[in-house]
Each structure stands twice: as structure tokens, then as C-alpha cells.
Short mmCIF file of C-alpha atoms in Angstrom, two decimals:
data_model
loop_
_atom_site.label_atom_id
_atom_site.label_comp_id
_atom_site.label_asym_id
_atom_site.label_seq_id
_atom_site.Cartn_x
_atom_site.Cartn_y
_atom_site.Cartn_z
CA UNK A 1 -104.39 60.07 23.52
CA UNK A 2 -104.20 62.65 20.88
CA UNK A 3 -101.88 63.00 17.95
CA UNK A 4 -99.55 65.20 19.89
CA UNK A 5 -98.92 62.56 22.47
CA UNK A 6 -98.28 60.01 19.76
CA UNK A 7 -95.85 62.34 18.07
CA UNK A 8 -94.10 62.96 21.37
CA UNK A 9 -93.89 59.24 22.08
CA UNK A 10 -92.59 58.46 18.60
CA UNK A 11 -90.16 61.33 18.79
CA UNK A 12 -88.97 60.15 22.19
CA UNK A 13 -88.62 56.64 20.89
CA UNK A 14 -86.63 57.86 17.92
CA UNK A 15 -84.47 60.03 20.12
CA UNK A 16 -83.91 57.09 22.48
CA UNK A 17 -83.06 54.86 19.56
CA UNK A 18 -80.60 57.42 18.27
CA UNK A 19 -79.09 57.83 21.71
CA UNK A 20 -78.94 54.05 22.17
CA UNK A 21 -77.37 53.63 18.77
CA UNK A 22 -74.84 56.33 19.60
CA UNK A 23 -74.09 54.71 22.93
CA UNK A 24 -73.81 51.32 21.27
CA UNK A 25 -71.45 52.74 18.67
CA UNK A 26 -69.36 54.36 21.38
CA UNK A 27 -69.25 51.10 23.36
CA UNK A 28 -68.45 49.08 20.22
CA UNK A 29 -65.73 51.49 19.21
CA UNK A 30 -64.29 51.35 22.69
CA UNK A 31 -64.31 47.58 22.63
CA UNK A 32 -62.87 47.63 19.13
CA UNK A 33 -60.12 49.92 20.32
CA UNK A 34 -59.49 47.61 23.25
CA UNK A 35 -59.34 44.59 20.93
CA UNK A 36 -57.20 46.53 18.49
CA UNK A 37 -54.79 47.54 21.26
CA UNK A 38 -54.69 43.99 22.49
CA UNK A 39 -54.10 42.75 18.96
CA UNK A 40 -51.38 45.34 18.52
CA UNK A 41 -49.74 44.30 21.78
CA UNK A 42 -50.01 40.65 20.77
CA UNK A 43 -48.48 41.45 17.41
CA UNK A 44 -45.67 43.40 19.06
CA UNK A 45 -45.14 40.54 21.48
CA UNK A 46 -45.05 38.01 18.64
CA UNK A 47 -42.68 40.24 16.69
CA UNK A 48 -40.48 40.73 19.75
CA UNK A 49 -40.49 36.99 20.46
CA UNK A 50 -39.66 36.30 16.82
CA UNK A 51 -36.88 38.89 16.93
CA UNK A 52 -35.49 37.41 20.14
CA UNK A 53 -35.72 33.91 18.69
CA UNK A 54 -34.00 35.09 15.51
CA UNK A 55 -31.26 36.79 17.55
CA UNK A 56 -30.84 33.63 19.63
CA UNK A 57 -30.61 31.55 16.45
CA UNK A 58 -28.11 33.99 15.00
CA UNK A 59 -26.03 33.90 18.17
CA UNK A 60 -26.22 30.12 18.23
CA UNK A 61 -25.25 29.93 14.56
CA UNK A 62 -22.45 32.46 15.11
CA UNK A 63 -21.19 30.48 18.10
CA UNK A 64 -21.35 27.26 16.11
CA UNK A 65 -19.44 28.86 13.24
CA UNK A 66 -16.82 30.19 15.67
CA UNK A 67 -16.49 26.76 17.29
CA UNK A 68 -16.06 25.15 13.87
CA UNK A 69 -13.49 27.78 12.90
CA UNK A 70 -11.61 27.21 16.16
CA UNK A 71 -11.72 23.45 15.61
CA UNK A 72 -10.51 23.85 12.03
CA UNK A 73 -7.71 26.16 13.17
CA UNK A 74 -6.75 23.76 15.94
CA UNK A 75 -6.69 20.86 13.46
CA UNK A 76 -4.64 22.93 11.03
CA UNK A 77 -2.17 23.97 13.74
CA UNK A 78 -1.85 20.37 14.92
CA UNK A 79 -1.29 19.10 11.38
CA UNK A 80 1.18 21.91 10.69
CA UNK A 81 3.08 21.12 13.91
CA UNK A 82 3.09 17.42 13.02
CA UNK A 83 4.37 18.25 9.56
CA UNK A 84 7.11 20.45 11.01
CA UNK A 85 8.14 17.66 13.37
CA UNK A 86 8.25 15.20 10.47
CA UNK A 87 10.38 17.63 8.46
CA UNK A 88 12.72 18.13 11.43
CA UNK A 89 13.02 14.36 11.87
CA UNK A 90 13.70 13.93 8.15
CA UNK A 91 16.35 16.67 8.25
CA UNK A 92 17.88 15.08 11.35
CA UNK A 93 18.01 11.64 9.70
CA UNK A 94 19.46 13.17 6.53
CA UNK A 95 22.11 14.99 8.55
CA UNK A 96 22.99 11.77 10.38
CA UNK A 97 23.29 9.94 7.07
CA UNK A 98 25.54 12.69 5.72
CA UNK A 99 27.69 12.56 8.86
CA UNK A 100 27.91 8.76 8.64
CA UNK A 101 28.82 9.02 4.98
CA UNK A 102 31.51 11.61 5.74
CA UNK A 103 32.85 9.44 8.56
CA UNK A 104 32.92 6.36 6.33
CA UNK A 105 34.59 8.38 3.59
CA UNK A 106 37.24 9.52 6.05
CA UNK A 107 37.72 5.95 7.24
CA UNK A 108 38.10 4.76 3.66
CA UNK A 109 40.58 7.55 2.93
CA UNK A 110 42.52 6.63 6.07
CA UNK A 111 42.55 2.97 5.09
CA UNK A 112 43.69 3.85 1.58
CA UNK A 113 46.46 6.01 3.03
CA UNK A 114 47.42 3.19 5.42
CA UNK A 115 47.50 0.67 2.57
CA UNK A 116 49.62 3.03 0.48
CA UNK A 117 51.96 3.56 3.43
CA UNK A 118 52.25 -0.20 3.96
CA UNK A 119 52.89 -0.67 0.25
CA UNK A 120 55.71 1.85 0.48
CA UNK A 121 57.08 0.12 3.58
CA UNK A 122 56.93 -3.24 1.84
CA UNK A 123 58.64 -1.78 -1.22
CA UNK A 124 61.33 -0.24 0.99
CA UNK A 125 61.77 -3.53 2.84
CA UNK A 126 61.99 -5.41 -0.43
CA UNK A 127 64.71 -3.00 -1.53
CA UNK A 128 66.43 -3.55 1.81
CA UNK A 129 66.16 -7.32 1.40
CA UNK A 130 67.59 -7.13 -2.09
CA UNK A 131 70.41 -4.92 -0.86
CA UNK A 132 71.02 -7.21 2.12
CA UNK A 133 70.99 -10.21 -0.18
CA UNK A 134 73.64 -8.53 -2.30
CA UNK A 135 75.70 -7.78 0.78
CA UNK A 136 75.40 -11.38 1.96
CA UNK A 137 76.38 -12.67 -1.45
CA UNK A 138 79.39 -10.37 -1.41
CA UNK A 139 80.21 -11.49 2.13
CA UNK A 140 79.92 -15.13 1.14
CA UNK A 141 82.17 -14.52 -1.80
CA UNK A 142 84.69 -12.77 0.46
CA UNK A 143 84.56 -15.64 2.92
CA UNK A 144 85.03 -18.09 0.11
CA UNK A 145 88.11 -16.23 -1.08
CA UNK A 146 89.42 -16.00 2.46
CA UNK A 147 88.90 -19.71 2.93
CA UNK A 148 90.82 -20.28 -0.26
CA UNK A 149 93.59 -18.03 1.08
CA UNK A 150 93.79 -19.71 4.47
CA UNK A 151 93.53 -23.21 3.11
CA UNK A 152 97.31 -23.44 3.39
CA UNK A 153 97.37 -22.27 7.04
CA UNK A 154 97.44 -24.42 10.14
CA UNK A 155 94.23 -25.44 11.82
CA UNK A 156 94.74 -22.95 14.63
CA UNK A 157 95.54 -20.13 12.21
CA UNK A 158 92.49 -20.96 10.11
CA UNK A 159 90.38 -21.05 13.24
CA UNK A 160 91.60 -17.62 14.36
CA UNK A 161 91.08 -16.16 10.90
CA UNK A 162 87.56 -17.58 10.80
CA UNK A 163 86.79 -16.20 14.26
CA UNK A 164 87.97 -12.74 13.22
CA UNK A 165 85.78 -12.90 10.12
CA UNK A 166 82.79 -13.98 12.17
CA UNK A 167 83.47 -11.23 14.72
CA UNK A 168 83.65 -8.58 12.03
CA UNK A 169 80.49 -9.89 10.42
CA UNK A 170 78.69 -10.02 13.77
CA UNK A 171 79.80 -6.48 14.61
CA UNK A 172 78.59 -5.20 11.25
CA UNK A 173 75.29 -7.04 11.57
CA UNK A 174 74.83 -5.81 15.15
CA UNK A 175 75.58 -2.23 14.12
CA UNK A 176 73.02 -2.41 11.32
CA UNK A 177 70.38 -3.93 13.59
CA UNK A 178 71.02 -1.37 16.34
CA UNK A 179 70.83 1.47 13.85
CA UNK A 180 67.54 0.16 12.45
CA UNK A 181 66.05 -0.34 15.91
CA UNK A 182 67.19 3.12 17.00
CA UNK A 183 65.51 4.61 13.95
CA UNK A 184 62.28 2.77 14.72
CA UNK A 185 62.56 3.82 18.36
CA UNK A 186 62.88 7.48 17.35
CA UNK A 187 59.86 7.13 15.09
CA UNK A 188 57.78 5.42 17.74
CA UNK A 189 59.01 7.64 20.56
CA UNK A 190 57.63 5.33 23.23
CA UNK A 191 58.98 3.52 26.27
CA UNK A 192 58.09 0.26 24.59
CA UNK A 193 60.47 0.95 21.73
CA UNK A 194 63.32 1.70 24.15
CA UNK A 195 62.55 -1.52 25.98
CA UNK A 196 62.64 -3.44 22.71
CA UNK A 197 65.98 -1.82 21.88
CA UNK A 198 67.47 -2.88 25.22
CA UNK A 199 66.17 -6.43 24.85
CA UNK A 200 67.54 -6.65 21.31
CA UNK A 201 70.98 -5.46 22.41
CA UNK A 202 70.99 -8.00 25.26
CA UNK A 203 69.93 -10.77 22.91
CA UNK A 204 72.63 -9.91 20.36
CA UNK A 205 75.22 -9.76 23.11
CA UNK A 206 74.11 -13.16 24.40
CA UNK A 207 74.22 -14.63 20.89
CA UNK A 208 77.67 -13.16 20.33
CA UNK A 209 78.97 -14.60 23.60
CA UNK A 210 77.42 -17.98 22.82
CA UNK A 211 78.97 -18.07 19.37
CA UNK A 212 82.46 -17.29 20.69
CA UNK A 213 82.49 -19.77 23.56
#
């Protein structure tokens, strides 16, 4: 083997080494690109998963917030409705109290008016009693004078004079009573008053007949 062969062998070895190194570099780069692409895809997948998870969390949080807002609004509406009902009930009770107070005030006013009317009636009756008492006193005095006048008459004459006086007195009393009852009957304006009037007239007639028999 001469020098030329050695040079050729060394040169071939060097060329083979260079070619092998180039091939190895190409293969390594290809594998690196494959790994890089895989890493990129993994990174994109992780990012996409993270984005989806974040969106899901955001949607969940948004839904939770909306549910809380709806619950708060529902609670507020319920409390507001309850408050309105309480206010309506309070207003209704207040109105009832005012109506009761007005009714009681009217009743008191009516009672006061009735008491005043009765006081006036009593005062009028007292005046009538006083006037009647005066009339009776005058009548008694007249009868006394008549008795003094007829003291000299016979028994029969005195009896007839007394009967005439009693008749006149009874007629006057009956006329006054009938007039008073008729006035009350007009004021009452009822069948009961007319019935009372008839009964009173019958009673006075019976008393008159009994006194003169």
C-alpha cells in the first residue's frame, strides 16, 4: 500500500465522516423539529385547555353571580311586598279606628242632643205642672167659694150644683187631655198613637160615667 492509497482511504474516511455528520445533523434537526412541533402542539393544547377551563370558571362565576343577584332581587321583592302588605294593613286598621271614632262621636252627639231634648221636655213639663197646679189651686178656690155660696141651699140643690161643677171640671180636664194626646199622636204619626188616643177617650168616658152614677 502506497501513500496514495493511504491518502485515498483517509480522504474517504473523512468524506464519510463529514457525510455521516451531515446526515446525523439532518436527522437530529428533523427529530428536533418533530419534538419542537410536538412541544408546540402540547403547549397549544395546554393553553387551549387553560383557556377553556378559564372560560368555564368565568361562566360558572357569572352564573353564580346571576343566581345570587336573582336571589337578592327575589328577597328584596318579597320583603318589599311584605312591607307593602303591612302598610296596607296599618292603613286599614287606622281607617277602621277613624271610622269607629267618627261613629262614636256621632253617637255621643246624638246622645247629647237626646239629653238636651229630654231636658227641654222636662222643663216644658215642669212648666205645665206649675201651670196646672195654678189652675187646680184656682179651681179649688172657686169650688170653695161655690161651696160657701151653696151652703144655704137644700141638700138636693147643693148636690146638683156640685154635679154641675164636677161635670164642667171633667169636661175641661177631658178636653185638655184629648188635646194633648192628639198633639202627641200628630207628632208620633203612628197607628199606635191613634190606638192610645181611642183607649184614653174610652177610659175617660168610662170614668165620667162611673163618677155620675
